[in-house]
Amino acid sequence: APSSLIHNTNPPLSAMFSQQPQDLVVVAGQPVTLPCTIPGYHGVVLWIKDGLALGVGRDLAGYPRYTVIGDHSSGEHHLRIQRVELMDDAVFECQAVQAAMRSRPARLTVLVPPEDPVISGGPVVSLRAGDPLNLTCHADNAKPAASIIWIRNGEVLNGAMYSKTLLRDGRRESTVSTLYLSPSNIETGQQIICKASNKAVPNGKETSVTIDIQHLPLVNLSVEPQPVLEGNLVKFHCSAKANPPVTLYRWAKGGSIIKEVSGDTYEVIVDHSFFTEPVSCEVTNPLGSTNISRNVDVYFGPRMAAEPQSLQVDLGSDAVFNCAWTGNPSLTIVWMKRGSGVVLSNENLLTLKSVRQEDAGKYVCRAVVPRVGAGEKEVSLTVNGPPTISSTQTQQALHGEKGQIKCFIRSTPPPDRIAWSWKETVLESGTSGRYTVETVTTEEGVISTLTMSNIVPADFQTIYNCTAWNSFGSDTEIIRLKEQGGSQGSTSSTFLFFRSRDRGFLQYIVIDGRRWCSVCIVEAAPALRP
């Protein structure tokens, strides 16, 4: 029955409340007792909830969790609520109907603790290295709304964003807190706690997540031993830290995959190519790959990088040779002319200015890697110019015998014409009377021989000219014939001297038409060789 049915609010003095319900705050799920004692009153007592009667007397059949307890004869009509629920959050009154009395209104406030907080993505939150961390924690269905704090290493983290939402029942609220941490403020393995609390659970409820920072492989490539001499064993070790773990190792040299190696170690006998072609190790995990490469400090002797070429230049022009070597440690380059100890250059380039014919010859580019090795390359310099004739100006013959006089012509390009002249006669080749001209080409040049049969005294009084021409000019040598003293039977000999390109002077001795050569003009006859 509505409480408004009671009109007389002035009870007789013989019936007064000795106990009335008081405002209470209780946590949902707990029991609560609202006291009501009216000594000397034996009429009907009603309990009113938010203006509505719960039942008549002690009959509260419609509310199974509600019970009226106490000694009825003593006027005790206490309301006992088992396992308080949110619907019990109301204003209660105790009314003595016949006495027309009502107690003071008592507010029963029911507190509801939040549900266990939940961090989205937990219990392990993974993120990529360099990314910020955003954590969201929910604490739902609380009355009043839960407050949320974030804790790391025992310290409260500030700066979280907080919001709450009123639920449809109009009483409970859900709370959301979002925490932002910059990449520099997080470490893998850290534990971050979300703690939610309200008056129902002042000590709070908490949950936590563990931070798992994932990253590409962090790779270190070691090479042992270093430095190392070419031809020795070297071990490459590719050590990697990765989260998630490594799934693949791949090796390459100079950009070419080494298919036969798949683990974190590569052993190989190294050569010079490892100095310029780096070995790389590529490590892969589910996030991607990291590639690192190393060159090997290989010691090796000189290797030709740019081979010099032989040159043919005109007289007076410049001659430039280029010779490049590689080696490790640093090498030294020396240019010299073969047969000479003079260092012409220590650079890759050798420049000969305004070359002369005597500059023609063999040149050597030599490279030295200290304590490792040496190498050299020879090139030729040919100088285009007019012919040069080198012959003994006085040559010998025996009276009445066959005699020969010779001239040696060096000519680049080769001579276009060679002629012998004496008195009124000019003979380039073939036979004219007692005279025959023969020309022989050798490695050193051209030998032109004038042969005279049956030497007569007038031959010793004649001046013979040997002349050679090419496109650059000409040269002439005057030769006289001298009677050879003494008799050597039928043997006749002729001495011919000429300058070699790179061997100094050579002596040719022609005996009975056969040519013998001695490298040194002071050697004795037994040293001669055909």
Short mmCIF file of C-alpha atoms in Angstrom, two decimals:
data_model
loop_
_atom_site.label_atom_id
_atom_site.label_comp_id
_atom_site.label_asym_id
_atom_site.label_seq_id
_atom_site.Cartn_x
_atom_site.Cartn_y
_atom_site.Cartn_z
CA ALA A 1 0.00 0.00 0.00
CA PRO A 2 1.33 3.50 -0.70
CA SER A 3 2.77 5.26 2.30
CA SER A 4 0.36 8.13 1.64
CA LEU A 5 -2.40 6.03 3.27
CA ILE A 6 -1.00 7.00 6.65
CA HIS A 7 -2.39 10.38 7.50
CA ASN A 8 -1.75 10.81 11.22
CA THR A 9 1.86 11.65 11.71
CA ASN A 10 1.55 12.28 15.45
CA PRO A 11 1.69 8.86 17.15
CA PRO A 12 0.66 8.38 20.71
CA LEU A 13 3.40 8.81 23.22
CA SER A 14 3.14 5.16 24.19
CA ALA A 15 4.47 4.10 20.69
CA MET A 16 7.72 5.71 19.58
CA PHE A 17 10.66 4.48 17.34
CA SER A 18 13.57 3.41 19.44
CA GLN A 19 15.50 2.44 16.25
CA GLN A 20 15.08 3.87 12.78
CA PRO A 21 16.87 3.02 9.53
CA GLN A 22 19.90 5.17 8.75
CA ASP A 23 21.49 6.09 5.46
CA LEU A 24 23.85 3.29 4.49
CA VAL A 25 26.41 2.67 1.82
CA VAL A 26 26.95 -0.96 0.97
CA VAL A 27 28.88 -2.84 -1.68
CA ALA A 28 26.83 -4.99 -4.00
CA GLY A 29 26.85 -8.61 -2.92
CA GLN A 30 27.08 -7.87 0.77
CA PRO A 31 24.17 -8.30 3.26
CA VAL A 32 22.64 -5.29 5.01
CA THR A 33 20.13 -4.78 7.84
CA LEU A 34 17.93 -1.72 8.15
CA PRO A 35 16.84 -1.42 11.81
CA CYS A 36 13.28 -0.59 12.91
CA THR A 37 12.14 -0.98 16.55
CA ILE A 38 8.84 0.31 17.91
CA PRO A 39 8.50 -0.77 21.58
CA GLY A 40 4.91 -1.39 22.76
CA TYR A 41 3.49 -1.40 19.22
CA HIS A 42 1.72 -4.59 18.14
CA GLY A 43 0.04 -3.47 14.96
CA VAL A 44 1.04 -3.87 11.30
CA VAL A 45 4.44 -2.65 10.21
CA LEU A 46 5.20 -1.90 6.54
CA TRP A 47 8.54 -1.43 4.81
CA ILE A 48 8.40 1.10 2.02
CA LYS A 49 10.93 1.21 -0.86
CA ASP A 50 10.91 4.30 -3.01
CA GLY A 51 7.27 4.94 -1.92
CA LEU A 52 6.02 1.40 -2.53
CA ALA A 53 5.18 -1.15 0.20
CA LEU A 54 7.23 -4.34 0.03
CA GLY A 55 4.47 -6.37 1.73
CA VAL A 56 2.23 -6.59 4.78
CA GLY A 57 3.87 -7.32 8.07
CA ARG A 58 6.51 -9.95 7.76
CA ASP A 59 5.19 -11.35 4.47
CA LEU A 60 7.64 -10.21 1.78
CA ALA A 61 6.97 -13.08 -0.60
CA GLY A 62 7.66 -10.94 -3.66
CA TYR A 63 11.21 -10.20 -2.53
CA PRO A 64 12.99 -13.46 -1.78
CA ARG A 65 16.20 -11.71 -0.71
CA TYR A 66 14.30 -9.53 1.76
CA THR A 67 13.40 -10.73 5.27
CA VAL A 68 11.86 -8.97 8.32
CA ILE A 69 13.74 -10.16 11.37
CA GLY A 70 13.78 -9.43 15.07
CA ASP A 71 11.55 -10.11 18.13
CA HIS A 72 8.05 -9.12 17.09
CA SER A 73 6.81 -8.99 20.69
CA SER A 74 9.54 -6.49 21.46
CA GLY A 75 8.56 -4.34 18.51
CA GLU A 76 11.59 -5.31 16.34
CA HIS A 77 10.88 -5.18 12.62
CA HIS A 78 14.34 -5.06 11.03
CA LEU A 79 14.67 -5.43 7.22
CA ARG A 80 17.41 -7.86 6.23
CA ILE A 81 18.63 -7.85 2.59
CA GLN A 82 20.78 -10.75 1.47
CA ARG A 83 23.35 -10.11 -1.28
CA VAL A 84 22.55 -6.51 -2.02
CA GLU A 85 22.05 -5.72 -5.70
CA LEU A 86 21.99 -2.53 -7.67
CA MET A 87 18.16 -2.58 -7.66
CA ASP A 88 18.32 -2.22 -3.89
CA ASP A 89 19.74 1.27 -4.32
CA ALA A 90 16.66 3.16 -2.98
CA VAL A 91 15.04 5.11 -0.14
CA PHE A 92 13.54 2.88 2.58
CA GLU A 93 11.02 3.73 5.34
CA CYS A 94 9.57 1.71 8.21
CA GLN A 95 5.85 2.51 8.90
CA ALA A 96 3.61 1.57 11.83
CA VAL A 97 0.25 1.59 10.14
CA GLN A 98 -2.17 1.60 13.18
CA ALA A 99 0.02 4.10 15.01
CA ALA A 100 0.25 6.21 11.89
CA MET A 101 4.02 6.52 12.25
CA ARG A 102 6.79 6.47 9.71
CA SER A 103 10.54 6.44 10.22
CA ARG A 104 12.86 8.92 8.70
CA PRO A 105 13.74 8.08 5.06
CA ALA A 106 16.94 6.08 4.86
CA ARG A 107 19.00 6.16 1.65
CA LEU A 108 20.59 2.79 0.84
CA THR A 109 23.40 3.48 -1.58
CA VAL A 110 24.70 0.43 -3.39
CA LEU A 111 28.26 0.58 -4.70
CA VAL A 112 29.24 -1.62 -7.62
CA PRO A 113 32.93 -2.40 -8.11
CA PRO A 114 34.18 -2.27 -11.69
CA GLU A 115 34.66 -5.46 -13.53
CA ASP A 116 38.24 -6.64 -13.81
CA PRO A 117 40.05 -4.11 -15.96
CA VAL A 118 41.09 -5.21 -19.42
CA ILE A 119 43.99 -3.82 -21.49
CA SER A 120 43.31 -4.15 -25.18
CA GLY A 121 45.75 -6.49 -26.88
CA GLY A 122 47.07 -7.98 -23.63
CA PRO A 123 48.63 -9.82 -21.96
CA VAL A 124 51.51 -9.17 -24.39
CA VAL A 125 51.44 -6.04 -26.53
CA SER A 126 53.77 -6.17 -29.53
CA LEU A 127 54.90 -3.16 -31.49
CA ARG A 128 57.60 -2.39 -33.99
CA ALA A 129 60.75 -0.65 -32.86
CA GLY A 130 60.44 3.10 -33.34
CA ASP A 131 56.65 3.11 -33.08
CA PRO A 132 54.89 4.84 -30.17
CA LEU A 133 52.84 2.80 -27.70
CA ASN A 134 49.12 3.35 -27.24
CA LEU A 135 47.51 1.34 -24.44
CA THR A 136 43.77 1.31 -23.76
CA CYS A 137 42.31 0.01 -20.50
CA HIS A 138 38.56 -0.61 -19.89
CA ALA A 139 36.94 -0.75 -16.45
CA ASP A 140 33.22 -1.41 -17.00
CA ASN A 141 29.93 -1.52 -15.07
CA ALA A 142 31.00 0.39 -11.99
CA LYS A 143 29.07 2.61 -9.60
CA PRO A 144 30.40 5.14 -9.21
CA ALA A 145 32.62 5.27 -12.32
CA ALA A 146 36.03 3.75 -11.75
CA SER A 147 39.14 5.85 -11.76
CA ILE A 148 42.11 4.39 -13.65
CA ILE A 149 45.82 4.88 -13.12
CA TRP A 150 48.78 3.45 -15.01
CA ILE A 151 51.82 2.15 -13.15
CA ARG A 152 55.30 1.17 -14.37
CA ASN A 153 58.13 0.10 -12.10
CA GLY A 154 56.10 1.26 -9.11
CA GLU A 155 55.61 4.77 -10.47
CA VAL A 156 52.37 6.29 -11.71
CA LEU A 157 52.49 7.33 -15.36
CA ASN A 158 50.89 10.68 -16.06
CA GLY A 159 49.27 12.05 -19.18
CA ALA A 160 46.63 9.37 -19.81
CA MET A 161 43.35 10.35 -21.50
CA TYR A 162 40.19 9.47 -19.50
CA SER A 163 36.56 9.10 -20.50
CA LYS A 164 33.43 7.51 -19.00
CA THR A 165 30.06 6.39 -20.35
CA LEU A 166 26.75 6.11 -18.43
CA LEU A 167 25.06 2.79 -19.05
CA ARG A 168 21.39 2.29 -19.91
CA ASP A 169 20.41 1.57 -16.32
CA GLY A 170 21.33 5.16 -15.52
CA ARG A 171 23.38 4.05 -12.55
CA ARG A 172 26.54 2.27 -13.68
CA GLU A 173 29.32 3.71 -15.79
CA SER A 174 32.16 2.34 -17.90
CA THR A 175 35.56 4.01 -17.96
CA VAL A 176 38.21 4.04 -20.67
CA SER A 177 41.78 5.28 -20.19
CA THR A 178 44.31 5.62 -23.01
CA LEU A 179 48.03 5.91 -22.33
CA TYR A 180 50.48 7.19 -24.96
CA LEU A 181 54.21 6.52 -24.64
CA SER A 182 56.82 7.77 -27.10
CA PRO A 183 59.32 5.28 -28.59
CA SER A 184 62.10 6.64 -26.42
CA ASN A 185 60.06 5.97 -23.28
CA ILE A 186 59.48 2.24 -23.73
CA GLU A 187 61.62 -0.83 -23.49
CA THR A 188 60.93 -4.40 -24.41
CA GLY A 189 60.06 -6.62 -21.46
CA GLN A 190 58.59 -3.79 -19.41
CA GLN A 191 55.38 -4.50 -17.49
CA ILE A 192 52.71 -1.80 -17.39
CA ILE A 193 49.79 -2.03 -14.93
CA CYS A 194 46.27 -0.67 -15.33
CA LYS A 195 44.65 -0.19 -11.91
CA ALA A 196 40.93 0.60 -11.62
CA SER A 197 39.27 1.58 -8.34
CA ASN A 198 36.13 3.20 -6.88
CA LYS A 199 34.54 3.36 -3.46
CA ALA A 200 33.45 -0.25 -3.77
CA VAL A 201 37.08 -1.38 -4.19
CA PRO A 202 39.29 1.33 -2.77
CA ASN A 203 42.32 -0.93 -3.11
CA GLY A 204 41.49 -1.35 -6.77
CA LYS A 205 41.67 -4.08 -9.32
CA GLU A 206 44.54 -4.33 -11.69
CA THR A 207 45.79 -6.06 -14.79
CA SER A 208 49.05 -5.76 -16.66
CA VAL A 209 50.64 -6.19 -20.06
CA THR A 210 54.19 -6.98 -21.07
CA ILE A 211 55.73 -4.86 -23.81
CA ASP A 212 57.25 -6.79 -26.69
CA ILE A 213 59.21 -4.51 -29.01
CA GLN A 214 59.79 -6.22 -32.32
CA HIS A 215 62.58 -5.16 -34.64
CA LEU A 216 64.49 -6.12 -37.72
CA PRO A 217 67.59 -8.23 -37.13
CA LEU A 218 70.46 -6.34 -35.54
CA VAL A 219 73.47 -7.82 -37.29
CA ASN A 220 77.21 -7.84 -36.68
CA LEU A 221 79.58 -9.43 -39.19
CA SER A 222 83.02 -10.43 -37.90
CA VAL A 223 85.99 -11.52 -40.01
CA GLU A 224 88.87 -13.50 -38.53
CA PRO A 225 91.79 -13.31 -38.94
CA GLN A 226 92.60 -9.90 -40.34
CA PRO A 227 94.81 -8.94 -42.05
CA VAL A 228 95.40 -12.22 -43.85
CA LEU A 229 97.74 -13.31 -46.62
CA GLU A 230 96.11 -14.42 -49.87
CA GLY A 231 95.54 -18.18 -49.91
CA ASN A 232 94.70 -18.56 -46.21
CA LEU A 233 91.46 -19.56 -44.46
CA VAL A 234 89.10 -16.84 -43.21
CA LYS A 235 85.99 -17.29 -41.06
CA PHE A 236 83.00 -14.96 -41.33
CA HIS A 237 80.52 -15.00 -38.44
CA CYS A 238 77.15 -13.29 -38.74
CA SER A 239 75.69 -12.72 -35.28
CA ALA A 240 72.16 -11.37 -35.09
CA LYS A 241 69.61 -10.31 -32.50
CA ALA A 242 66.07 -10.34 -33.78
CA ASN A 243 62.50 -10.20 -32.49
CA PRO A 244 60.73 -12.18 -33.88
CA PRO A 245 63.57 -14.71 -34.25
CA VAL A 246 65.75 -15.10 -37.34
CA THR A 247 64.24 -17.25 -40.08
CA LEU A 248 66.96 -17.09 -42.77
CA TYR A 249 70.63 -16.34 -43.36
CA ARG A 250 71.83 -15.57 -46.87
CA TRP A 251 75.44 -14.93 -47.96
CA ALA A 252 76.81 -13.17 -51.03
CA LYS A 253 80.17 -12.02 -52.39
CA GLY A 254 80.38 -9.04 -54.66
CA GLY A 255 76.59 -9.21 -55.07
CA SER A 256 76.56 -12.87 -56.16
CA ILE A 257 74.70 -15.32 -53.91
CA ILE A 258 76.76 -18.06 -52.24
CA LYS A 259 74.25 -20.89 -52.51
CA GLU A 260 76.23 -23.51 -50.61
CA VAL A 261 76.16 -21.56 -47.32
CA SER A 262 72.97 -21.17 -45.28
CA GLY A 263 73.96 -20.80 -41.61
CA ASP A 264 75.50 -17.96 -39.62
CA THR A 265 79.11 -18.94 -40.45
CA TYR A 266 81.05 -18.91 -43.73
CA GLU A 267 84.59 -20.23 -44.08
CA VAL A 268 86.64 -19.80 -47.25
CA ILE A 269 90.18 -19.60 -48.64
CA VAL A 270 90.52 -15.96 -49.65
CA ASP A 271 92.18 -14.47 -52.69
CA HIS A 272 92.73 -10.92 -53.86
CA SER A 273 89.10 -10.53 -54.95
CA PHE A 274 87.93 -10.47 -51.32
CA PHE A 275 89.79 -7.16 -50.95
CA THR A 276 87.52 -5.40 -53.46
CA GLU A 277 84.41 -7.61 -53.48
CA PRO A 278 82.71 -7.42 -50.06
CA VAL A 279 81.13 -10.45 -48.41
CA SER A 280 77.60 -9.73 -47.20
CA CYS A 281 75.33 -11.47 -44.73
CA GLU A 282 71.59 -10.89 -45.03
CA VAL A 283 69.50 -11.87 -41.99
CA THR A 284 65.72 -12.17 -42.23
CA ASN A 285 62.89 -12.37 -39.71
CA PRO A 286 59.11 -11.90 -40.21
CA LEU A 287 59.54 -8.10 -40.15
CA GLY A 288 62.10 -7.97 -42.94
CA SER A 289 65.81 -8.25 -43.64
CA THR A 290 69.05 -6.59 -42.59
CA ASN A 291 72.13 -6.75 -44.80
CA ILE A 292 75.68 -6.04 -43.67
CA SER A 293 78.90 -6.46 -45.65
CA ARG A 294 82.64 -6.46 -44.98
CA ASN A 295 85.75 -6.42 -47.12
CA VAL A 296 88.66 -8.60 -46.10
CA ASP A 297 92.06 -7.02 -45.55
CA VAL A 298 93.79 -9.50 -47.84
CA TYR A 299 97.52 -9.05 -48.46
CA PHE A 300 98.37 -9.86 -52.08
CA GLY A 301 101.14 -9.13 -54.53
CA PRO A 302 100.85 -6.76 -57.50
CA ARG A 303 98.12 -7.47 -60.04
CA MET A 304 97.87 -5.63 -63.32
CA ALA A 305 94.91 -3.24 -63.40
CA ALA A 306 95.75 -1.29 -66.58
CA GLU A 307 98.26 -2.94 -68.89
CA PRO A 308 100.68 -0.56 -70.63
CA GLN A 309 100.87 -0.73 -74.40
CA SER A 310 103.93 -0.48 -76.61
CA LEU A 311 104.13 2.77 -78.53
CA GLN A 312 105.38 3.93 -81.88
CA VAL A 313 105.78 7.70 -82.04
CA ASP A 314 107.40 10.21 -84.32
CA LEU A 315 110.71 11.79 -83.51
CA GLY A 316 110.15 14.86 -81.30
CA SER A 317 106.72 13.78 -80.09
CA ASP A 318 105.78 12.87 -76.53
CA ALA A 319 105.42 9.24 -75.48
CA VAL A 320 103.03 8.47 -72.59
CA PHE A 321 102.82 5.02 -71.01
CA ASN A 322 100.10 4.14 -68.50
CA CYS A 323 100.65 1.27 -66.10
CA ALA A 324 98.32 0.58 -63.14
CA TRP A 325 98.68 -2.11 -60.49
CA THR A 326 96.68 -3.15 -57.48
CA GLY A 327 98.12 -4.66 -54.34
CA ASN A 328 97.78 -4.71 -50.60
CA PRO A 329 99.41 -3.22 -48.57
CA SER A 330 100.13 -0.16 -50.69
CA LEU A 331 102.54 -0.80 -53.51
CA THR A 332 105.36 1.18 -55.10
CA ILE A 333 105.62 1.67 -58.87
CA VAL A 334 108.95 2.18 -60.67
CA TRP A 335 109.47 2.94 -64.37
CA MET A 336 112.93 2.22 -65.82
CA LYS A 337 114.47 1.67 -69.21
CA ARG A 338 115.72 -1.87 -69.67
CA GLY A 339 119.46 -1.95 -69.09
CA SER A 340 119.43 1.29 -67.12
CA GLY A 341 119.22 1.70 -63.38
CA VAL A 342 117.73 5.19 -63.58
CA VAL A 343 114.21 5.53 -62.16
CA LEU A 344 112.15 7.49 -64.65
CA SER A 345 108.86 7.67 -62.71
CA ASN A 346 107.14 6.44 -59.55
CA GLU A 347 103.69 7.16 -60.91
CA ASN A 348 101.31 5.17 -63.06
CA LEU A 349 102.15 7.45 -65.97
CA LEU A 350 105.56 7.63 -67.63
CA THR A 351 105.87 10.63 -69.95
CA LEU A 352 108.85 11.02 -72.26
CA LYS A 353 108.99 14.49 -73.72
CA SER A 354 110.18 15.16 -77.27
CA VAL A 355 111.58 11.67 -77.79
CA ARG A 356 114.82 11.11 -79.63
CA GLN A 357 115.86 8.02 -81.51
CA GLU A 358 118.07 6.95 -78.62
CA ASP A 359 114.95 6.86 -76.42
CA ALA A 360 113.70 3.88 -78.41
CA GLY A 361 113.93 0.57 -76.56
CA LYS A 362 112.34 -1.53 -73.83
CA TYR A 363 110.75 0.07 -70.77
CA VAL A 364 109.77 -1.77 -67.61
CA CYS A 365 106.94 -0.90 -65.22
CA ARG A 366 107.67 -2.67 -61.95
CA ALA A 367 105.42 -2.81 -58.87
CA VAL A 368 106.47 -3.95 -55.41
CA VAL A 369 104.25 -4.80 -52.43
CA PRO A 370 106.61 -4.85 -49.45
CA ARG A 371 107.09 -8.30 -47.90
CA VAL A 372 104.45 -9.76 -50.24
CA GLY A 373 105.59 -9.76 -53.84
CA ALA A 374 106.57 -7.94 -57.01
CA GLY A 375 105.55 -7.86 -60.66
CA GLU A 376 106.65 -6.15 -63.84
CA LYS A 377 105.52 -5.49 -67.38
CA GLU A 378 107.76 -4.64 -70.34
CA VAL A 379 106.76 -2.43 -73.26
CA SER A 380 108.58 -1.14 -76.31
CA LEU A 381 109.05 2.38 -77.57
CA THR A 382 109.65 2.71 -81.29
CA VAL A 383 110.68 6.14 -82.57
CA ASN A 384 109.87 7.04 -86.15
CA GLY A 385 112.74 9.04 -87.68
CA PRO A 386 115.32 9.13 -90.42
CA PRO A 387 117.66 6.12 -90.75
CA THR A 388 120.87 5.94 -88.74
CA ILE A 389 123.85 4.02 -90.03
CA SER A 390 126.39 2.48 -87.68
CA SER A 391 129.43 0.87 -89.31
CA THR A 392 133.17 0.71 -88.97
CA GLN A 393 134.51 3.43 -91.22
CA THR A 394 137.58 1.37 -92.15
CA GLN A 395 137.08 -2.29 -92.97
CA GLN A 396 139.68 -4.82 -94.14
CA ALA A 397 140.14 -7.23 -97.02
CA LEU A 398 142.96 -9.34 -98.59
CA HIS A 399 144.45 -8.46 -101.97
CA GLY A 400 143.33 -10.92 -104.59
CA GLU A 401 140.61 -12.39 -102.43
CA LYS A 402 136.92 -11.71 -102.14
CA GLY A 403 136.17 -8.77 -99.84
CA GLN A 404 133.13 -7.33 -98.15
CA ILE A 405 132.15 -4.05 -96.58
CA LYS A 406 129.00 -3.73 -94.53
CA CYS A 407 126.79 -1.03 -93.13
CA PHE A 408 124.10 -1.49 -90.46
CA ILE A 409 120.99 0.62 -90.82
CA ARG A 410 118.51 1.20 -88.05
CA SER A 411 115.34 2.71 -89.40
CA THR A 412 111.76 3.14 -88.22
CA PRO A 413 109.88 2.98 -90.47
CA PRO A 414 112.09 0.53 -92.47
CA PRO A 415 114.26 2.12 -95.16
CA ASP A 416 112.59 2.68 -98.50
CA ARG A 417 115.96 2.53 -100.32
CA ILE A 418 119.58 1.55 -99.60
CA ALA A 419 122.32 2.35 -102.09
CA TRP A 420 126.10 1.90 -102.35
CA SER A 421 128.01 4.44 -104.41
CA TRP A 422 131.64 4.77 -105.37
CA LYS A 423 133.31 6.70 -108.12
CA GLU A 424 130.62 6.96 -110.80
CA THR A 425 128.81 3.81 -109.78
CA VAL A 426 125.55 3.46 -107.77
CA LEU A 427 124.31 -0.02 -106.89
CA GLU A 428 121.21 -0.75 -104.77
CA SER A 429 120.94 -4.50 -105.28
CA GLY A 430 122.12 -7.32 -107.47
CA THR A 431 125.48 -7.58 -109.32
CA SER A 432 127.39 -5.16 -111.45
CA GLY A 433 130.74 -6.42 -112.65
CA ARG A 434 132.86 -7.45 -109.70
CA TYR A 435 130.34 -5.93 -107.26
CA THR A 436 127.29 -7.50 -105.59
CA VAL A 437 124.90 -5.85 -103.08
CA GLU A 438 122.91 -8.00 -100.64
CA THR A 439 120.53 -6.77 -97.95
CA VAL A 440 119.55 -8.80 -94.85
CA THR A 441 116.93 -7.75 -92.30
CA THR A 442 117.60 -8.71 -88.66
CA GLU A 443 115.84 -8.04 -85.37
CA GLU A 444 118.18 -5.12 -84.81
CA GLY A 445 117.92 -3.54 -88.23
CA VAL A 446 119.11 -3.98 -91.80
CA ILE A 447 122.61 -5.09 -92.86
CA SER A 448 123.61 -4.11 -96.37
CA THR A 449 126.74 -5.87 -97.72
CA LEU A 450 128.83 -4.81 -100.71
CA THR A 451 130.87 -7.82 -101.92
CA MET A 452 133.85 -7.37 -104.24
CA SER A 453 135.43 -10.34 -106.03
CA ASN A 454 139.21 -10.43 -106.65
CA ILE A 455 140.26 -7.36 -104.64
CA VAL A 456 142.62 -5.16 -106.62
CA PRO A 457 144.87 -2.36 -105.29
CA ALA A 458 142.53 0.32 -106.62
CA ASP A 459 139.81 -0.95 -104.28
CA PHE A 460 141.90 0.21 -101.32
CA GLN A 461 141.98 3.74 -102.74
CA THR A 462 138.23 4.00 -103.34
CA ILE A 463 135.72 5.77 -101.06
CA TYR A 464 132.48 3.85 -100.63
CA ASN A 465 129.23 5.53 -99.56
CA CYS A 466 126.37 3.58 -97.88
CA THR A 467 123.16 5.65 -97.96
CA ALA A 468 119.67 4.79 -96.61
CA TRP A 469 116.40 6.69 -97.07
CA ASN A 470 112.92 6.57 -95.48
CA SER A 471 109.99 9.02 -95.31
CA PHE A 472 111.68 10.99 -92.53
CA GLY A 473 115.05 11.52 -94.22
CA SER A 474 118.35 9.83 -94.94
CA ASP A 475 121.78 8.98 -93.53
CA THR A 476 125.13 8.28 -95.17
CA GLU A 477 128.25 6.51 -93.95
CA ILE A 478 131.63 6.74 -95.72
CA ILE A 479 133.60 3.49 -95.58
CA ARG A 480 137.17 2.78 -96.72
CA LEU A 481 138.69 -0.57 -97.48
CA LYS A 482 142.09 -1.34 -95.96
CA GLU A 483 144.40 -4.11 -97.00
CA GLN A 484 144.61 -6.76 -94.32
CA GLY A 485 148.13 -7.45 -93.22
CA GLY A 486 149.49 -11.05 -93.09
CA SER A 487 148.01 -14.18 -94.58
CA GLN A 488 145.45 -16.46 -93.00
CA GLY A 489 145.19 -18.94 -95.83
CA SER A 490 141.86 -18.85 -97.51
CA THR A 491 140.12 -17.25 -94.57
CA SER A 492 138.93 -13.68 -94.87
CA SER A 493 137.21 -11.72 -92.11
CA THR A 494 135.38 -8.47 -91.75
CA PHE A 495 134.63 -6.65 -88.49
CA LEU A 496 131.33 -4.79 -88.24
CA PHE A 497 130.35 -2.68 -85.22
CA PHE A 498 126.93 -1.21 -84.60
CA ARG A 499 124.87 0.02 -81.68
CA SER A 500 122.08 -2.23 -80.42
CA ARG A 501 118.81 -0.75 -79.09
CA ASP A 502 119.35 -1.81 -75.53
CA ARG A 503 122.55 -3.86 -75.33
CA GLY A 504 125.20 -1.24 -76.01
CA PHE A 505 127.75 -2.07 -78.73
CA LEU A 506 127.85 -5.47 -80.45
CA GLN A 507 130.66 -6.79 -82.58
CA TYR A 508 129.92 -8.95 -85.59
CA ILE A 509 132.86 -10.84 -87.16
CA VAL A 510 132.29 -12.28 -90.59
CA ILE A 511 134.69 -15.17 -91.34
CA ASP A 512 134.43 -16.93 -94.68
CA GLY A 513 130.93 -15.57 -95.13
CA ARG A 514 129.72 -16.81 -91.71
CA ARG A 515 128.73 -14.29 -89.09
CA TRP A 516 129.98 -14.72 -85.52
CA CYS A 517 128.83 -12.53 -82.64
CA SER A 518 130.51 -11.51 -79.43
CA VAL A 519 128.51 -9.49 -76.91
CA CYS A 520 131.58 -7.75 -75.60
CA ILE A 521 134.11 -6.40 -78.04
CA VAL A 522 136.98 -7.23 -75.68
CA GLU A 523 136.14 -10.93 -75.48
CA ALA A 524 138.74 -13.33 -76.81
CA ALA A 525 138.15 -15.31 -79.96
CA PRO A 526 137.16 -18.57 -78.13
CA ALA A 527 134.16 -16.73 -76.67
CA LEU A 528 132.74 -16.11 -80.12
CA ARG A 529 129.56 -18.00 -80.99
CA PRO A 530 127.74 -18.45 -84.29
#
